[in-house]
Short mmCIF file of C-alpha atoms in Angstrom, two decimals:
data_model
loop_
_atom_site.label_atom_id
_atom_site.label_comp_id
_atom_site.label_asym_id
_atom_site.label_seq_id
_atom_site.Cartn_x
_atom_site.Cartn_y
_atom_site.Cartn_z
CA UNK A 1404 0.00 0.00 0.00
CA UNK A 1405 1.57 3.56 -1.18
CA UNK A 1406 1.21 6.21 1.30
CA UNK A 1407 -1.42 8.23 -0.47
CA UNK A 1408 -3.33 4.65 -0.08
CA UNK A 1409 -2.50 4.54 3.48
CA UNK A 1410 -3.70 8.49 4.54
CA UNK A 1411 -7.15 7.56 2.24
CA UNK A 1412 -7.43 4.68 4.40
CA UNK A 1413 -8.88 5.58 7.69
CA UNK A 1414 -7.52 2.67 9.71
CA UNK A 1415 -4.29 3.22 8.01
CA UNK A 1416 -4.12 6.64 8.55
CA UNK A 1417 -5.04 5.69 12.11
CA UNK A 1418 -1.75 3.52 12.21
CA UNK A 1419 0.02 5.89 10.36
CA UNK A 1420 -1.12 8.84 13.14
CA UNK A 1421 0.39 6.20 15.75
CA UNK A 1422 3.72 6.02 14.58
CA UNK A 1423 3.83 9.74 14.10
CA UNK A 1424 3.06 10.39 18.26
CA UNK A 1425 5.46 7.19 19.48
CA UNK A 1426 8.23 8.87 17.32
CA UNK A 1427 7.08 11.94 18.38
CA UNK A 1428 6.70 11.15 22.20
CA UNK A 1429 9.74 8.74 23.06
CA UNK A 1430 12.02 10.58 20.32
CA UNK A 1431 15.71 9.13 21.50
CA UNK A 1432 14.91 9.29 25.15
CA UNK A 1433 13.49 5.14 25.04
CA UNK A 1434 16.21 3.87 26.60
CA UNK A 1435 16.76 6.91 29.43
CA UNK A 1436 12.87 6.56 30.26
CA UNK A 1437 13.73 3.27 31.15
CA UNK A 1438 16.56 3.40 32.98
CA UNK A 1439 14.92 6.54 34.75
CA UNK A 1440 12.21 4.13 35.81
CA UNK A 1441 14.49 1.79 36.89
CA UNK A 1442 16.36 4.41 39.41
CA UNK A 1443 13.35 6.06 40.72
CA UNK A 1444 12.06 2.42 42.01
CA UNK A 1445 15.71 1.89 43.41
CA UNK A 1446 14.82 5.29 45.37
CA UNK A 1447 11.57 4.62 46.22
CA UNK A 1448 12.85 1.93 48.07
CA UNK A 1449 15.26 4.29 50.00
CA UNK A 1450 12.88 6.86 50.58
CA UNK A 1451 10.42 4.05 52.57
CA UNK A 1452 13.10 3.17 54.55
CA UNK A 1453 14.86 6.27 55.42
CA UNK A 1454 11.32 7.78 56.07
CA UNK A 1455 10.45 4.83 58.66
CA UNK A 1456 13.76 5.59 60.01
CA UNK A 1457 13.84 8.78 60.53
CA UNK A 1458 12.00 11.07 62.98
CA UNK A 1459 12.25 12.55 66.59
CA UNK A 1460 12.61 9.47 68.45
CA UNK A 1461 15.91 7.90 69.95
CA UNK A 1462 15.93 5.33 67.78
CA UNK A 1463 18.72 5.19 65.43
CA UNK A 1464 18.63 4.33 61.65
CA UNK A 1465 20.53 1.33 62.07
CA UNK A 1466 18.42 -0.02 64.65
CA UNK A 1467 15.17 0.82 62.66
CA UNK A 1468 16.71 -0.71 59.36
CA UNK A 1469 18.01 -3.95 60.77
CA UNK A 1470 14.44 -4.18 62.42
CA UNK A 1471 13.25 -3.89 59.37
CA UNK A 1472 14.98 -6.47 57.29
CA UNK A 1473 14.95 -9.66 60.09
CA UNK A 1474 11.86 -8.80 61.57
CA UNK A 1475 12.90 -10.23 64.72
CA UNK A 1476 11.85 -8.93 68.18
CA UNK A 1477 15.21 -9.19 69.64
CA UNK A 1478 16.60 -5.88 67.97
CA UNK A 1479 18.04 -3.33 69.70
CA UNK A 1480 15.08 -1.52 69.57
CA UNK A 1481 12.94 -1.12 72.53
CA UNK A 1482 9.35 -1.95 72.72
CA UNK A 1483 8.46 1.58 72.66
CA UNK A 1484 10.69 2.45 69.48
CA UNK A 1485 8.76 -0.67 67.67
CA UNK A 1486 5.54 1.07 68.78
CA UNK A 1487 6.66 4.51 67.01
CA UNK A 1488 8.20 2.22 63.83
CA UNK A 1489 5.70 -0.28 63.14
CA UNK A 1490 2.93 1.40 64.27
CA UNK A 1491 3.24 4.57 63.64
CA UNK A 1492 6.08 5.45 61.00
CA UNK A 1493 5.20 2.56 58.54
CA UNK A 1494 1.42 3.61 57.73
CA UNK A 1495 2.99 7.03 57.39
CA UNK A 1496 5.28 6.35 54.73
CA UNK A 1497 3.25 4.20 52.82
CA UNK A 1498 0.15 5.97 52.74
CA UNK A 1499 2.59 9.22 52.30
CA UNK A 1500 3.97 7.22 49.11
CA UNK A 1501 0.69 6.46 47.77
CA UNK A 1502 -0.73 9.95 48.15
CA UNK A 1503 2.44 11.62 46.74
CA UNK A 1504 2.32 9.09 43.45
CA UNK A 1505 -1.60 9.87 43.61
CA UNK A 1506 -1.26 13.52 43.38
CA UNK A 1507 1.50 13.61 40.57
CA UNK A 1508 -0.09 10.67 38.58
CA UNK A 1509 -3.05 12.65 38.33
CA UNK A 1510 -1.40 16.04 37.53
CA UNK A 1511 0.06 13.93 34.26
CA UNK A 1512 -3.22 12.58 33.39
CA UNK A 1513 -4.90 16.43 33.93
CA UNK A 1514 -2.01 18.11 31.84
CA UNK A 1515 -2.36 15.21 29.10
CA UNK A 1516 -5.97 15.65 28.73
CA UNK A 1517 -6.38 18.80 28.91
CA UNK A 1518 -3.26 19.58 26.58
CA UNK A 1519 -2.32 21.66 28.74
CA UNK A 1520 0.85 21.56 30.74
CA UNK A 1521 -0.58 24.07 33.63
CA UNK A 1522 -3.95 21.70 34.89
CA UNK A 1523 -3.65 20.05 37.90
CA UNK A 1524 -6.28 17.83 40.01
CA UNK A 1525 -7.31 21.60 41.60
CA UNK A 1526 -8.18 22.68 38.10
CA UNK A 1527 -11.50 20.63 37.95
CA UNK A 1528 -12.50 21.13 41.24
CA UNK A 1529 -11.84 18.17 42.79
CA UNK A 1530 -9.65 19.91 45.94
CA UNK A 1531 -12.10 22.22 45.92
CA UNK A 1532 -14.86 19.95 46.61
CA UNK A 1533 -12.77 17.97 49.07
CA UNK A 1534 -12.13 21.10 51.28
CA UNK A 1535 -16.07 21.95 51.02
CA UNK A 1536 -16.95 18.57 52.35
CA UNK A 1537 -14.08 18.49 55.06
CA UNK A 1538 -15.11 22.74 56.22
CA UNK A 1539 -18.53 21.64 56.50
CA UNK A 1540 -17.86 18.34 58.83
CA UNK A 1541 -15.79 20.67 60.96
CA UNK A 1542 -18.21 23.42 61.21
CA UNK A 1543 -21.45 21.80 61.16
CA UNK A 1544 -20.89 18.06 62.49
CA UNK A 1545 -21.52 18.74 65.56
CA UNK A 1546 -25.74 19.34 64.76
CA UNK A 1547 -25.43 15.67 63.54
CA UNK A 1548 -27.11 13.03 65.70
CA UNK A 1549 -24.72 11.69 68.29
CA UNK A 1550 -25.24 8.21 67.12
CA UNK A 1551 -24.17 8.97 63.34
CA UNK A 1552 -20.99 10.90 65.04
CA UNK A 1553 -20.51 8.06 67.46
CA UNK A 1554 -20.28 5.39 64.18
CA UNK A 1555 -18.23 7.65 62.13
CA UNK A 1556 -15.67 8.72 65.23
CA UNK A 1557 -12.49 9.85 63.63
CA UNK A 1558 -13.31 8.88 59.99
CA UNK A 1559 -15.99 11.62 59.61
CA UNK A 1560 -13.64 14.46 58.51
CA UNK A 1561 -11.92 11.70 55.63
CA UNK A 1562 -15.26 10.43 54.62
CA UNK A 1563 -16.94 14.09 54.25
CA UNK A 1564 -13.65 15.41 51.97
CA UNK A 1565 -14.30 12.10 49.96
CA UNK A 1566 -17.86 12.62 49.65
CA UNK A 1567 -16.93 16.10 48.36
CA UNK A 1568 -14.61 15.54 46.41
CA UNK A 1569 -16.94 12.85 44.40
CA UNK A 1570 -19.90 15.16 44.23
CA UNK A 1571 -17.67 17.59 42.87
CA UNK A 1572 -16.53 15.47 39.82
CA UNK A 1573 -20.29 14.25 39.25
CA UNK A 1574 -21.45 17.24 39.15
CA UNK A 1575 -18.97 18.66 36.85
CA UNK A 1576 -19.32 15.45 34.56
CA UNK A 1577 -22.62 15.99 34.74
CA UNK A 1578 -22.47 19.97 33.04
CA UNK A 1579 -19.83 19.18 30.50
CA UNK A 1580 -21.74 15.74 28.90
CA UNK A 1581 -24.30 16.56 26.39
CA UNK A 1582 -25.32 14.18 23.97
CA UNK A 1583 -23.09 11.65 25.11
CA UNK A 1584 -20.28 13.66 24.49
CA UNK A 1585 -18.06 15.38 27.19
CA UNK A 1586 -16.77 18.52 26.39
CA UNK A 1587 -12.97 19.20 27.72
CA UNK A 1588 -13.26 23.05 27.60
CA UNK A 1589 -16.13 23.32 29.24
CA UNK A 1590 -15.19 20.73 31.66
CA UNK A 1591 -12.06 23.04 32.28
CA UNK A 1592 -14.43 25.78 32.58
CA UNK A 1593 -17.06 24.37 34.92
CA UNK A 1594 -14.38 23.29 36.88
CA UNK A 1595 -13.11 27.02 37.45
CA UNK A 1596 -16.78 28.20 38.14
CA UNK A 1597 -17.55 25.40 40.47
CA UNK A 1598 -14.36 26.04 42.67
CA UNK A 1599 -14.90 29.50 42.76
CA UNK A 1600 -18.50 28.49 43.94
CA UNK A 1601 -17.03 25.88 46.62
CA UNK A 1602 -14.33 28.59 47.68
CA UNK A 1603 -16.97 30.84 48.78
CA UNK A 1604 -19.09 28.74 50.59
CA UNK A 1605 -16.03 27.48 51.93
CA UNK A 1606 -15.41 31.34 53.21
CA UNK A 1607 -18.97 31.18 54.35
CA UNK A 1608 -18.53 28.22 56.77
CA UNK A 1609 -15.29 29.96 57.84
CA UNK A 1610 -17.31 33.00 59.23
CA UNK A 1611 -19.58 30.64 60.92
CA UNK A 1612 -16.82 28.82 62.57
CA UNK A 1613 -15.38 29.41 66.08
CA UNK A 1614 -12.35 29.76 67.45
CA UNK A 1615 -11.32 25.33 67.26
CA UNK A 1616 -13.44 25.18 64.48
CA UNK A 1617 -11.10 27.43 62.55
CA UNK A 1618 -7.91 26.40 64.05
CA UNK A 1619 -9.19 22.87 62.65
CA UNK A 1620 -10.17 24.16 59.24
CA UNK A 1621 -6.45 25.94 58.92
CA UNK A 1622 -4.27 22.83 59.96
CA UNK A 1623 -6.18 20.61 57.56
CA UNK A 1624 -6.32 22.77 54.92
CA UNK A 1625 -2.26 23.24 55.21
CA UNK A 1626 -2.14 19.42 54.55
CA UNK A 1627 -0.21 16.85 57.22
CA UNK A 1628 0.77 13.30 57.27
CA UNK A 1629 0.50 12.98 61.00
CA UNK A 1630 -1.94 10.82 62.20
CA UNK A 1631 -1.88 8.04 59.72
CA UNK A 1632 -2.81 4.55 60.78
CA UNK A 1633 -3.14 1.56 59.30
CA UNK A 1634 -7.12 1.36 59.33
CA UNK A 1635 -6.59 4.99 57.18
CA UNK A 1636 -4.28 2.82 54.80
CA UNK A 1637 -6.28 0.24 54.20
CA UNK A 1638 -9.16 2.51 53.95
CA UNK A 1639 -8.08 4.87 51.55
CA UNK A 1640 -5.41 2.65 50.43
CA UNK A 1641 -7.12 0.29 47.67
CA UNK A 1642 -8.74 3.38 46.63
CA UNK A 1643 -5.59 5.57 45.94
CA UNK A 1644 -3.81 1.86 44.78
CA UNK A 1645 -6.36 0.99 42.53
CA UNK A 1646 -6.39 4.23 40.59
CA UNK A 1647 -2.68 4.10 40.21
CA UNK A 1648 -3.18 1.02 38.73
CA UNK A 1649 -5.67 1.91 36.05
CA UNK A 1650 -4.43 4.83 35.01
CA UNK A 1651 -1.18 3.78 33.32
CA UNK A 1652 -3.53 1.57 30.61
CA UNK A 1653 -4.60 5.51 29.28
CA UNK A 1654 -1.12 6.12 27.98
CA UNK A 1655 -1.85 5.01 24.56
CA UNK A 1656 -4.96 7.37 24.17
CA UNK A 1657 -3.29 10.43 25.80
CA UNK A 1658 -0.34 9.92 23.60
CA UNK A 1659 -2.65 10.18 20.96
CA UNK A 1660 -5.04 12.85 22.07
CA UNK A 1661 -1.98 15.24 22.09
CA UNK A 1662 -2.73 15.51 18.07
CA UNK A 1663 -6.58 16.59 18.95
CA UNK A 1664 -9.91 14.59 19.52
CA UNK A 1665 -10.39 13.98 15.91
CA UNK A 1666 -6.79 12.80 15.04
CA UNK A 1667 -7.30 10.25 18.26
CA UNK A 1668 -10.68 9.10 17.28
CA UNK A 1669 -9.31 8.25 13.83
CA UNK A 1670 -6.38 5.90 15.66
CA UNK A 1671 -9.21 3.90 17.07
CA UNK A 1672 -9.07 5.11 20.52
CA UNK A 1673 -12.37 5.51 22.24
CA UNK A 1674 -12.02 9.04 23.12
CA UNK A 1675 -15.40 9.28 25.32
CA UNK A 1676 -14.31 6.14 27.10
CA UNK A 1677 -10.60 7.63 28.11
CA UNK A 1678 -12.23 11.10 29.15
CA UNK A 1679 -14.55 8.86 31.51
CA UNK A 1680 -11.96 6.58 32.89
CA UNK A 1681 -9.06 9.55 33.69
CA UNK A 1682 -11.90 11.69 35.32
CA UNK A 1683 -13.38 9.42 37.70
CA UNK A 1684 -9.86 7.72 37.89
CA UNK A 1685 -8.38 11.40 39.41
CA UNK A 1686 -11.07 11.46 41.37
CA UNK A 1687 -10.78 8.75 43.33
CA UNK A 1688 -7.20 9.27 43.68
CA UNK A 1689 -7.43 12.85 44.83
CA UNK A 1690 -10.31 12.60 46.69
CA UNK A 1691 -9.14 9.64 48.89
CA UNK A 1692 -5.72 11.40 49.34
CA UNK A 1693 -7.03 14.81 50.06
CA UNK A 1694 -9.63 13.35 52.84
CA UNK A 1695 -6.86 11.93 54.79
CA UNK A 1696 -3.88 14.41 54.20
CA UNK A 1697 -5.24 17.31 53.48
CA UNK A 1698 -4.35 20.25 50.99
CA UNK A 1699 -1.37 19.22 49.54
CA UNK A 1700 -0.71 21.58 46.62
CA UNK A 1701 2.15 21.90 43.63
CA UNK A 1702 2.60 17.76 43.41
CA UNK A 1703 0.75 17.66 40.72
CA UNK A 1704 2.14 20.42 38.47
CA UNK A 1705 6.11 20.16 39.26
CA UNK A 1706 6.27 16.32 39.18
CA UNK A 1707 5.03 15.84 35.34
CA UNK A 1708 7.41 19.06 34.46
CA UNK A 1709 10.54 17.45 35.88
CA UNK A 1710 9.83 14.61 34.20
CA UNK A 1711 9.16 15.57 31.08
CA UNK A 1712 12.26 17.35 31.02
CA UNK A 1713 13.92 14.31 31.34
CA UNK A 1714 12.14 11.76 29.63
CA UNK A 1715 10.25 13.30 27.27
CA UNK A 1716 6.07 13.02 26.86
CA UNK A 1717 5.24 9.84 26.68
CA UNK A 1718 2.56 8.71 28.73
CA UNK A 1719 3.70 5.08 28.50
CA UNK A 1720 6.86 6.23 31.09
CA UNK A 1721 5.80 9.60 32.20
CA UNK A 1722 2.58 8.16 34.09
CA UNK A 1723 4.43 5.34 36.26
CA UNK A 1724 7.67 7.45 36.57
CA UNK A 1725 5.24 10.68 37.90
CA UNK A 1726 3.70 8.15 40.71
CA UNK A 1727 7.10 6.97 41.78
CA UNK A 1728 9.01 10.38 41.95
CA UNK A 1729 5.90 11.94 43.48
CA UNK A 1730 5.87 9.21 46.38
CA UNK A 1731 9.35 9.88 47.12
CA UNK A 1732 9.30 13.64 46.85
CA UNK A 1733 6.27 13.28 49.45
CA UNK A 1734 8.54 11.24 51.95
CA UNK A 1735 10.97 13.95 51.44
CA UNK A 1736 8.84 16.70 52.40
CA UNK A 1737 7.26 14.80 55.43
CA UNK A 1738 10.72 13.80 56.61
CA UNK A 1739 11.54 17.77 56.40
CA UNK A 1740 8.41 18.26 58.04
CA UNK A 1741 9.05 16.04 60.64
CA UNK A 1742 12.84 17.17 61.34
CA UNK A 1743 13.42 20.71 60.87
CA UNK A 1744 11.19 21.92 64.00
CA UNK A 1745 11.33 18.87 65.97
CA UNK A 1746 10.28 17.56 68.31
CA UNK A 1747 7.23 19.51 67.00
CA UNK A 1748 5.56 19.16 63.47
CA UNK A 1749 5.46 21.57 60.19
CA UNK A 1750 2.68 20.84 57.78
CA UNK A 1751 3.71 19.38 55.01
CA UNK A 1752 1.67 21.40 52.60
CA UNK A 1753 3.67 24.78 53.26
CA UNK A 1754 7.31 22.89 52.16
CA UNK A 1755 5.35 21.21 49.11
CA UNK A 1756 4.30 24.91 48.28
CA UNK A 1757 7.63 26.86 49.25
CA UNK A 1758 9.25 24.18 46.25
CA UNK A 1759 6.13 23.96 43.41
CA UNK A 1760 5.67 27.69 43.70
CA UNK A 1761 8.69 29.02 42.75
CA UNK A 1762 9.03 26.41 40.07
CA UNK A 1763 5.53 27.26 38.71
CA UNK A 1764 6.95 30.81 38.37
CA UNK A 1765 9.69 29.58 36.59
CA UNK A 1766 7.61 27.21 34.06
CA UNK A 1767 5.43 30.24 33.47
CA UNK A 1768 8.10 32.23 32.48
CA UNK A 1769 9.63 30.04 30.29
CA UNK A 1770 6.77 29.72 28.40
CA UNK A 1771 6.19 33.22 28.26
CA UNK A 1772 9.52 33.31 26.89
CA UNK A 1773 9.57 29.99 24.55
CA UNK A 1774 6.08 31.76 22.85
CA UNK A 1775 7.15 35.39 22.66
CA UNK A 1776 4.20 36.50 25.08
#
């Protein structure tokens, strides 16, 4: 078949299309992708156990390492220090991982659907609904019945961000769908409307609040790892764990939707199908990792960038590579967190935004200066 044959051939031109993104996407950079991948599991690794081993108490890295590895209760660690390790440190890290791979994973998928290297999670509303749910628990939980309280007990606050968050994306799925078709831009632009809407019932709620209630509202809303256990792993764990999961079989349509809709639809990839999946994929993913940790802002936009930088675009490394570096730059920040005013605690959301906001800055202005605007 010539190539004039091939382009008047749909399905050809569809495979043709293909080629034209892979060569596009992976370039030269195949084989550093890989080995990229390859390191950042090597340091994932490192970060989980220099995270578990680190913190205020007298145990020493050693110790908590060696503990680690046999497993044995005859370490050198007391009972106490097992308490903090096992207990304590271990939920933290992992569900720290798996939020920080949640959060950049689903900055990549935002920036690849949206074709637009700027959207993040926060762009469609989904942090915004999260915080709505989580301001209205604090504020108005207590005119709940005591026995609905009394089931809930510490899960309400997680459980009310998730419900928010959810509603949120409905909602928004909901306004950009018409005729069985879901509009991108005006999913982008619903999303801006409806956390402007959120934000200022959100500052409603505030004014309401008391004192607690708004010492509550600012410490959650400034993100924090602290008080992870393992009944919050395994609750918001499969959640977070099975979006992270999913999400890397969309790197073949995003690849392709960076031509446009029609040039994607035309390499058979079921374009209403992906939008569907990635949506209520994020969701799930943010919303279970905002309900227990909080605001956590910037993952999502300076992961994918760094990335991209070195690896190139292509969704097939870029998505696994964004979860691992974004778990470990997560452990980083909580370890700061954890260490640099000890024995007390910073929140982790003010390091992750003293790092992604400067480097926002700088991505805006090299775009500004890349475009001649």
């Amino acid at each position: 078949m010539s190539l004039n044959d091939a382009v008047r051939d749909p399905l050809a031109r569809g495979s043709v299309l293909m080629r034209s993104v892979r060569s596009r996407a992976a370039g030269d950079r195949t084989a550093i992708a890989r080995l990229t991948l390859a390191f950042l599991v090597v340091l994932s690794i490192v970060a989980l156990a220099l995270s578990i081993a680190t913190g205020a108490s007298d145990a020493s890295a050693v110790g908590v390492i060696g503990a680690l590895l046999s497993g044995a209760e005859d370490t050198a660690l007391s009972v106490r220090d097992r308490i903090i390790v096992f207990d304590i440190r271990m939920p933290r890290a992992l569900l720290g991982f798996l939020i920080g791979g949640a959060l950049a994973m689903s900055g990549a998928v935002m920036q690849g659907l949206f074709r637009n290297p700027l959207a993040d999670p926060g762009l469609v509303g989904i942090s915004s609904g999260s915080a709505l749910g989580a301001v209205l628990m604090i504020v108005l939980g207590s005119s709940l019945p005591a026995g609905v309280m009394l089931t809930l007990g510490a899960y309400a606050l997680p459980i009310a961000a998730f419900a928010g968050g959810l509603l949120t994306t409905l909602l928004l799925y909901r306004i950009a769908t018409r005729g069985g078709q879901t509009s991108v831009a005006t999913m982008l632009l619903a999303g801006i409307a409806i956390s402007a809407l959120a934000g200022a019932v959100t500052g409603i709620l505030i004014y309401m609040a008391d004192d607690k209630q708004l010492r509550d509202i600012t410490f959650w809303g400034l993100g924090s790892l602290s008080g992870m256990t393992w009944l919050k792993l395994f609750t918001a764990g499969p959640i977070i764990v099975l979006a992270l999961l999913v999400v890397p079989f969309l790197s073949r349509g995003l690849n392709a939707i960076t031509l446009g809709e029609a040039a994607a639809f035309h390499m058979g990839v079921k374009v209403q199908r992906l939008k569907y999946i990635a949506v209520v994929a994020v969701a799930g993913a943010v919303g279970a990792s905002v309900a227990v940790s909080g605001g956590i802002g910037f993952v999502g936009i300076v992961v994918p960038h760094l990335l991209r930088i070195v690896i190139g675009p292509d969704h097939r490394y870029l998505l696994p590579a964004s979860a691992l570096l974004g778990g470990v730059l997560m452990l980083g920040a909580d370890m700061l967190a954890r260490t640099i005013v000890a024995p007390a605690e910073l929140p982790i959301g003010i390091i992750t935004a003293l790092a992604g906001a400067p480097f926002f800055l700088w991505v805006l202005l090299r775009d500004r200066s890349r475009n001649g605007w």
